[in-house]
Amino acid sequence: MPGQYEESLHKTFDRIKRSRLNAYITLNVEDAIKTAKAVDEGRVTGRLAGVPVAVKDCITTKGLLTTCGSKILSGYVPPFDAEVVARLKREGAVIVGKTNMDEFAMGTSTESSYYGPTRNPWDLSRVPGGSSGGSGAAVAGLECRMALGTDTGGSVRCPASFCGIVGIKPTYGLVSRYGVVAYANSLEQVGPMARNVSDAALLLDVIAGHDPKDSTSVDTADKVSYVNYLIDDVKGLKIGVPKEYFGEGTDKRVENAVWSAIMRLNKLGADYREVSLPHTKYALAAYYIIAMCEASSNLARFDGLRYGLRTGKDENWHTTFSRIRAEGFGEEVKRRIMLGTYALSEGYYGKYYLKALKVRTLIKQDFDKAFKDVDILAAPTMPFPAFRIGEHVDDPLSMYMADVNTVPVNLAGVPSISVPCGFAGNLPIGIQFIGGLFDEPKLIRTAYTFELNTDFQKLPEGF
């Protein structure tokens, strides 16, 4: 007779098999059941013992298919675990499977995946956000308890907002990137996603910390326990509200829900004031130039000659390389590689990439200046609720515009947490709290207090 963890896991897999969400690319059934049995028998212990955790498909997992949502990595099975996955396993987590995502994390809707779009549990006709949409939908749809996503320009916070869950984008360098398939190295971080702040803090506890295998990992003197900051108290907290984050295109229902959340925190003892981050208007342009330039370099390694997709008969190197990349990459990935390569080409480096780096410095200085007067910032995570599948798929510019409130955080390297703060009809709305470097404890305390004193932590109808 199966033990409690194994029995619970079987129910989870049954739910996934009946699901219409398409949240997973690969399931890890055999290995997960083996781990659950070991937990039941007391052979595996830890802070996540028996907890079903899903992993975004751009994070390598030993012996388990890793595709990045792309045809070009068809059949690629990594021989090693990413550091974050190794840490999950050391704490007894049960890896349920690899979640769907926009191809190579390039998207805001999880529609560019080679494995088909993921659907939002709150409305199956709508997107779950992206690029970690599979992780967001899996958590909201009860197909795992927690999940890992990656956030390069909002890819954890966007699905958290659209799916009504909690998502954390940590300070750059807090979580190891070793074993994460790189899209834009200087921007991306692995982040936890969960149905409540407590679980998100616990998952951050497990994955955060210095890793000598990642040269960008920060070696801080003290190890912080984030679950110790699950405290119901915001008295005296100074909240800044950046006026630029309520700009043109912000849905009125989103604006009202976020201001109501700020008023609620005010009643709980926090102060608020309007602040200005004047270079926010340049953030989207700078972000997409930097991200595309880094992508054009990082994705040069995917040629099908060493691993992944092979097509037809081998000819000379140039012909074979071109054919594999033409067939293996989707349209959005090709678009970003070409734009990035153009921006880095001779004569244009200073005109585009160097200028974007200068803007990045100005944006970081905006945050530094704001945090001299306030403790945290509060703003809408996304300017509107989840949109319909296919609504923006032929209009990449409008898709890029959706990231207007999330990309400045990645450019500055600061942390942010998104939590549910209301509904537009039946669609969740998210508020993000942004802190200075390594201010995760303040953000968790604020988010936890807000969650505890409000009623927005709900399940989609039918789940």
PDB file of N, CA and C in Angstrom, residues 120-123 127-129 133 135-137 139-142 156-167 193-197 381-382 385-386 418-423 426-431 451 455-460:
ATOM      1  N   ASN A 120      -4.287  29.384 -19.367  1.00  0.00           N
ATOM      2  CA  ASN A 120      -4.435  29.964 -18.033  1.00  0.00           C
ATOM      3  C   ASN A 120      -5.548  29.229 -17.275  1.00  0.00           C
ATOM      4  N   PRO A 121      -5.268  28.706 -16.070  1.00  0.00           N
ATOM      5  CA  PRO A 121      -6.316  27.976 -15.325  1.00  0.00           C
ATOM      6  C   PRO A 121      -7.547  28.820 -15.021  1.00  0.00           C
ATOM      7  N   TRP A 122      -7.416  30.163 -15.004  1.00  0.00           N
ATOM      8  CA  TRP A 122      -8.566  31.025 -14.689  1.00  0.00           C
ATOM      9  C   TRP A 122      -9.489  31.196 -15.887  1.00  0.00           C
ATOM     10  N   ASP A 123      -8.949  30.986 -17.079  1.00  0.00           N
ATOM     11  CA  ASP A 123      -9.732  31.111 -18.307  1.00  0.00           C
ATOM     12  C   ASP A 123      -8.917  30.419 -19.402  1.00  0.00           C
ATOM     13  N   VAL A 127      -3.853  33.401 -22.075  1.00  0.00           N
ATOM     14  CA  VAL A 127      -2.472  32.995 -21.829  1.00  0.00           C
ATOM     15  C   VAL A 127      -2.200  33.017 -20.318  1.00  0.00           C
ATOM     16  N   PRO A 128      -1.188  32.234 -19.885  1.00  0.00           N
ATOM     17  CA  PRO A 128      -0.819  32.260 -18.463  1.00  0.00           C
ATOM     18  C   PRO A 128       0.288  33.266 -18.177  1.00  0.00           C
ATOM     19  N   GLY A 129       0.703  34.039 -19.206  1.00  0.00           N
ATOM     20  CA  GLY A 129       1.880  34.889 -19.069  1.00  0.00           C
ATOM     21  C   GLY A 129       3.116  34.108 -19.482  1.00  0.00           C
ATOM     22  N   GLY A 133       5.314  30.445 -18.174  1.00  0.00           N
ATOM     23  CA  GLY A 133       3.866  30.222 -18.116  1.00  0.00           C
ATOM     24  C   GLY A 133       3.494  28.822 -17.679  1.00  0.00           C
ATOM     25  N   SER A 135       5.145  26.952 -15.543  1.00  0.00           N
ATOM     26  CA  SER A 135       5.324  26.899 -14.084  1.00  0.00           C
ATOM     27  C   SER A 135       4.161  27.608 -13.384  1.00  0.00           C
ATOM     28  N   GLY A 136       3.769  28.783 -13.908  1.00  0.00           N
ATOM     29  CA  GLY A 136       2.668  29.536 -13.306  1.00  0.00           C
ATOM     30  C   GLY A 136       1.358  28.769 -13.358  1.00  0.00           C
ATOM     31  N   ALA A 137       1.050  28.189 -14.519  1.00  0.00           N
ATOM     32  CA  ALA A 137      -0.205  27.444 -14.678  1.00  0.00           C
ATOM     33  C   ALA A 137      -0.198  26.176 -13.838  1.00  0.00           C
ATOM     34  N   VAL A 139       1.328  25.663 -10.963  1.00  0.00           N
ATOM     35  CA  VAL A 139       1.101  26.014  -9.555  1.00  0.00           C
ATOM     36  C   VAL A 139      -0.361  26.389  -9.336  1.00  0.00           C
ATOM     37  N   ALA A 140      -0.890  27.273 -10.182  1.00  0.00           N
ATOM     38  CA  ALA A 140      -2.278  27.726 -10.012  1.00  0.00           C
ATOM     39  C   ALA A 140      -3.270  26.590 -10.240  1.00  0.00           C
ATOM     40  N   GLY A 141      -2.936  25.645 -11.126  1.00  0.00           N
ATOM     41  CA  GLY A 141      -3.838  24.551 -11.465  1.00  0.00           C
ATOM     42  C   GLY A 141      -3.653  23.318 -10.601  1.00  0.00           C
ATOM     43  N   LEU A 142      -2.923  23.449  -9.483  1.00  0.00           N
ATOM     44  CA  LEU A 142      -2.706  22.355  -8.522  1.00  0.00           C
ATOM     45  C   LEU A 142      -1.993  21.169  -9.151  1.00  0.00           C
ATOM     46  N   VAL A 156       9.029  35.536 -14.341  1.00  0.00           N
ATOM     47  CA  VAL A 156       8.418  34.912 -13.164  1.00  0.00           C
ATOM     48  C   VAL A 156       7.211  35.734 -12.722  1.00  0.00           C
ATOM     49  N   ARG A 157       7.380  37.069 -12.698  1.00  0.00           N
ATOM     50  CA  ARG A 157       6.328  37.933 -12.158  1.00  0.00           C
ATOM     51  C   ARG A 157       5.111  38.027 -13.082  1.00  0.00           C
ATOM     52  N   CYS A 158       5.334  38.013 -14.394  1.00  0.00           N
ATOM     53  CA  CYS A 158       4.197  38.099 -15.333  1.00  0.00           C
ATOM     54  C   CYS A 158       3.253  36.910 -15.168  1.00  0.00           C
ATOM     55  N   PRO A 159       3.737  35.653 -15.232  1.00  0.00           N
ATOM     56  CA  PRO A 159       2.805  34.539 -15.007  1.00  0.00           C
ATOM     57  C   PRO A 159       2.238  34.509 -13.594  1.00  0.00           C
ATOM     58  N   ALA A 160       3.015  34.990 -12.613  1.00  0.00           N
ATOM     59  CA  ALA A 160       2.473  35.060 -11.244  1.00  0.00           C
ATOM     60  C   ALA A 160       1.265  35.983 -11.229  1.00  0.00           C
ATOM     61  N   SER A 161       1.375  37.140 -11.900  1.00  0.00           N
ATOM     62  CA  SER A 161       0.275  38.100 -11.956  1.00  0.00           C
ATOM     63  C   SER A 161      -0.928  37.531 -12.719  1.00  0.00           C
ATOM     64  N   PHE A 162      -0.682  36.955 -13.888  1.00  0.00           N
ATOM     65  CA  PHE A 162      -1.773  36.457 -14.731  1.00  0.00           C
ATOM     66  C   PHE A 162      -2.459  35.225 -14.127  1.00  0.00           C
ATOM     67  N   CYS A 163      -1.719  34.430 -13.324  1.00  0.00           N
ATOM     68  CA  CYS A 163      -2.276  33.180 -12.781  1.00  0.00           C
ATOM     69  C   CYS A 163      -2.687  33.303 -11.319  1.00  0.00           C
ATOM     70  N   GLY A 164      -2.516  34.489 -10.714  1.00  0.00           N
ATOM     71  CA  GLY A 164      -2.971  34.690  -9.336  1.00  0.00           C
ATOM     72  C   GLY A 164      -2.142  33.965  -8.297  1.00  0.00           C
ATOM     73  N   ILE A 165      -0.821  33.904  -8.506  1.00  0.00           N
ATOM     74  CA  ILE A 165       0.057  33.255  -7.526  1.00  0.00           C
ATOM     75  C   ILE A 165       1.178  34.227  -7.131  1.00  0.00           C
ATOM     76  N   VAL A 166       2.133  33.724  -6.332  1.00  0.00           N
ATOM     77  CA  VAL A 166       3.251  34.544  -5.860  1.00  0.00           C
ATOM     78  C   VAL A 166       4.504  34.172  -6.652  1.00  0.00           C
ATOM     79  N   GLY A 167       5.253  35.181  -7.081  1.00  0.00           N
ATOM     80  CA  GLY A 167       6.504  34.929  -7.800  1.00  0.00           C
ATOM     81  C   GLY A 167       7.573  35.904  -7.354  1.00  0.00           C
ATOM     82  N   MET A 193       8.119  30.196  -7.490  1.00  0.00           N
ATOM     83  CA  MET A 193       6.707  30.471  -7.743  1.00  0.00           C
ATOM     84  C   MET A 193       5.888  29.523  -6.870  1.00  0.00           C
ATOM     85  N   ALA A 194       4.863  30.075  -6.204  1.00  0.00           N
ATOM     86  CA  ALA A 194       4.074  29.264  -5.260  1.00  0.00           C
ATOM     87  C   ALA A 194       2.709  29.913  -5.072  1.00  0.00           C
ATOM     88  N   ARG A 195       1.803  29.195  -4.381  1.00  0.00           N
ATOM     89  CA  ARG A 195       0.453  29.735  -4.188  1.00  0.00           C
ATOM     90  C   ARG A 195       0.375  30.710  -3.027  1.00  0.00           C
ATOM     91  N   ASN A 196       1.415  30.761  -2.202  1.00  0.00           N
ATOM     92  CA  ASN A 196       1.408  31.723  -1.097  1.00  0.00           C
ATOM     93  C   ASN A 196       2.834  32.184  -0.802  1.00  0.00           C
ATOM     94  N   VAL A 197       2.936  33.252  -0.024  1.00  0.00           N
ATOM     95  CA  VAL A 197       4.241  33.855   0.258  1.00  0.00           C
ATOM     96  C   VAL A 197       5.106  32.909   1.094  1.00  0.00           C
ATOM     97  N   THR A 381       2.229  44.822 -11.458  1.00  0.00           N
ATOM     98  CA  THR A 381       3.185  43.904 -12.086  1.00  0.00           C
ATOM     99  C   THR A 381       3.026  43.980 -13.605  1.00  0.00           C
ATOM    100  N   MET A 382       1.812  43.804 -14.079  1.00  0.00           N
ATOM    101  CA  MET A 382       1.506  43.896 -15.507  1.00  0.00           C
ATOM    102  C   MET A 382       0.473  45.011 -15.701  1.00  0.00           C
ATOM    103  N   PRO A 385      -4.729  42.613 -17.334  1.00  0.00           N
ATOM    104  CA  PRO A 385      -4.884  41.183 -16.998  1.00  0.00           C
ATOM    105  C   PRO A 385      -4.521  40.307 -18.199  1.00  0.00           C
ATOM    106  N   ALA A 386      -4.579  38.993 -17.994  1.00  0.00           N
ATOM    107  CA  ALA A 386      -4.211  38.043 -19.052  1.00  0.00           C
ATOM    108  C   ALA A 386      -5.024  38.273 -20.322  1.00  0.00           C
ATOM    109  N   SER A 418       5.841  39.514  -6.782  1.00  0.00           N
ATOM    110  CA  SER A 418       4.483  39.797  -7.258  1.00  0.00           C
ATOM    111  C   SER A 418       3.494  38.952  -6.452  1.00  0.00           C
ATOM    112  N   VAL A 419       2.437  39.608  -5.956  1.00  0.00           N
ATOM    113  CA  VAL A 419       1.390  38.891  -5.209  1.00  0.00           C
ATOM    114  C   VAL A 419       0.022  39.318  -5.751  1.00  0.00           C
ATOM    115  N   PRO A 420      -0.982  38.448  -5.640  1.00  0.00           N
ATOM    116  CA  PRO A 420      -2.326  38.826  -6.117  1.00  0.00           C
ATOM    117  C   PRO A 420      -2.892  39.981  -5.290  1.00  0.00           C
ATOM    118  N   CYS A 421      -3.558  40.940  -5.987  1.00  0.00           N
ATOM    119  CA  CYS A 421      -4.120  42.089  -5.248  1.00  0.00           C
ATOM    120  C   CYS A 421      -5.532  42.429  -5.703  1.00  0.00           C
ATOM    121  N   GLY A 422      -6.149  41.574  -6.524  1.00  0.00           N
ATOM    122  CA  GLY A 422      -7.512  41.874  -6.959  1.00  0.00           C
ATOM    123  C   GLY A 422      -7.868  41.088  -8.200  1.00  0.00           C
ATOM    124  N   PHE A 423      -9.043  41.404  -8.757  1.00  0.00           N
ATOM    125  CA  PHE A 423      -9.530  40.704  -9.941  1.00  0.00           C
ATOM    126  C   PHE A 423     -10.159  41.697 -10.915  1.00  0.00           C
ATOM    127  N   ASN A 426     -13.043  37.681 -13.666  1.00  0.00           N
ATOM    128  CA  ASN A 426     -12.504  36.488 -13.004  1.00  0.00           C
ATOM    129  C   ASN A 426     -10.994  36.366 -13.191  1.00  0.00           C
ATOM    130  N   LEU A 427     -10.343  37.422 -13.715  1.00  0.00           N
ATOM    131  CA  LEU A 427      -8.904  37.337 -14.001  1.00  0.00           C
ATOM    132  C   LEU A 427      -8.083  38.019 -12.897  1.00  0.00           C
ATOM    133  N   PRO A 428      -7.058  37.335 -12.382  1.00  0.00           N
ATOM    134  CA  PRO A 428      -6.267  37.905 -11.288  1.00  0.00           C
ATOM    135  C   PRO A 428      -5.453  39.125 -11.736  1.00  0.00           C
ATOM    136  N   ILE A 429      -5.178  39.992 -10.761  1.00  0.00           N
ATOM    137  CA  ILE A 429      -4.314  41.162 -10.956  1.00  0.00           C
ATOM    138  C   ILE A 429      -3.187  41.064  -9.932  1.00  0.00           C
ATOM    139  N   GLY A 430      -1.976  41.430 -10.332  1.00  0.00           N
ATOM    140  CA  GLY A 430      -0.843  41.343  -9.411  1.00  0.00           C
ATOM    141  C   GLY A 430      -0.243  42.704  -9.103  1.00  0.00           C
ATOM    142  N   ILE A 431       0.240  42.851  -7.851  1.00  0.00           N
ATOM    143  CA  ILE A 431       1.007  44.035  -7.463  1.00  0.00           C
ATOM    144  C   ILE A 431       2.433  43.562  -7.206  1.00  0.00           C
ATOM    145  N   GLU A 451      -0.823  39.621   2.210  1.00  0.00           N
ATOM    146  CA  GLU A 451      -1.559  38.375   1.962  1.00  0.00           C
ATOM    147  C   GLU A 451      -2.415  37.979   3.168  1.00  0.00           C
ATOM    148  N   ASP A 455      -7.879  38.975   0.928  1.00  0.00           N
ATOM    149  CA  ASP A 455      -8.545  37.731   0.556  1.00  0.00           C
ATOM    150  C   ASP A 455      -8.418  37.473  -0.949  1.00  0.00           C
ATOM    151  N   PHE A 456      -7.205  37.634  -1.472  1.00  0.00           N
ATOM    152  CA  PHE A 456      -7.032  37.450  -2.914  1.00  0.00           C
ATOM    153  C   PHE A 456      -6.340  36.141  -3.267  1.00  0.00           C
ATOM    154  N   GLN A 457      -6.026  35.357  -2.256  1.00  0.00           N
ATOM    155  CA  GLN A 457      -5.336  34.086  -2.483  1.00  0.00           C
ATOM    156  C   GLN A 457      -6.386  33.004  -2.712  1.00  0.00           C
ATOM    157  N   LYS A 458      -6.827  32.890  -3.972  1.00  0.00           N
ATOM    158  CA  LYS A 458      -7.926  31.975  -4.293  1.00  0.00           C
ATOM    159  C   LYS A 458      -7.507  30.986  -5.365  1.00  0.00           C
ATOM    160  N   LEU A 459      -8.330  29.943  -5.535  1.00  0.00           N
ATOM    161  CA  LEU A 459      -8.094  28.979  -6.600  1.00  0.00           C
ATOM    162  C   LEU A 459      -9.041  29.275  -7.757  1.00  0.00           C
ATOM    163  N   PRO A 460      -8.611  28.986  -9.000  1.00  0.00           N
ATOM    164  CA  PRO A 460      -9.537  29.147 -10.124  1.00  0.00           C
ATOM    165  C   PRO A 460     -10.748  28.243  -9.956  1.00  0.00           C
TER     166      PRO A 460
END
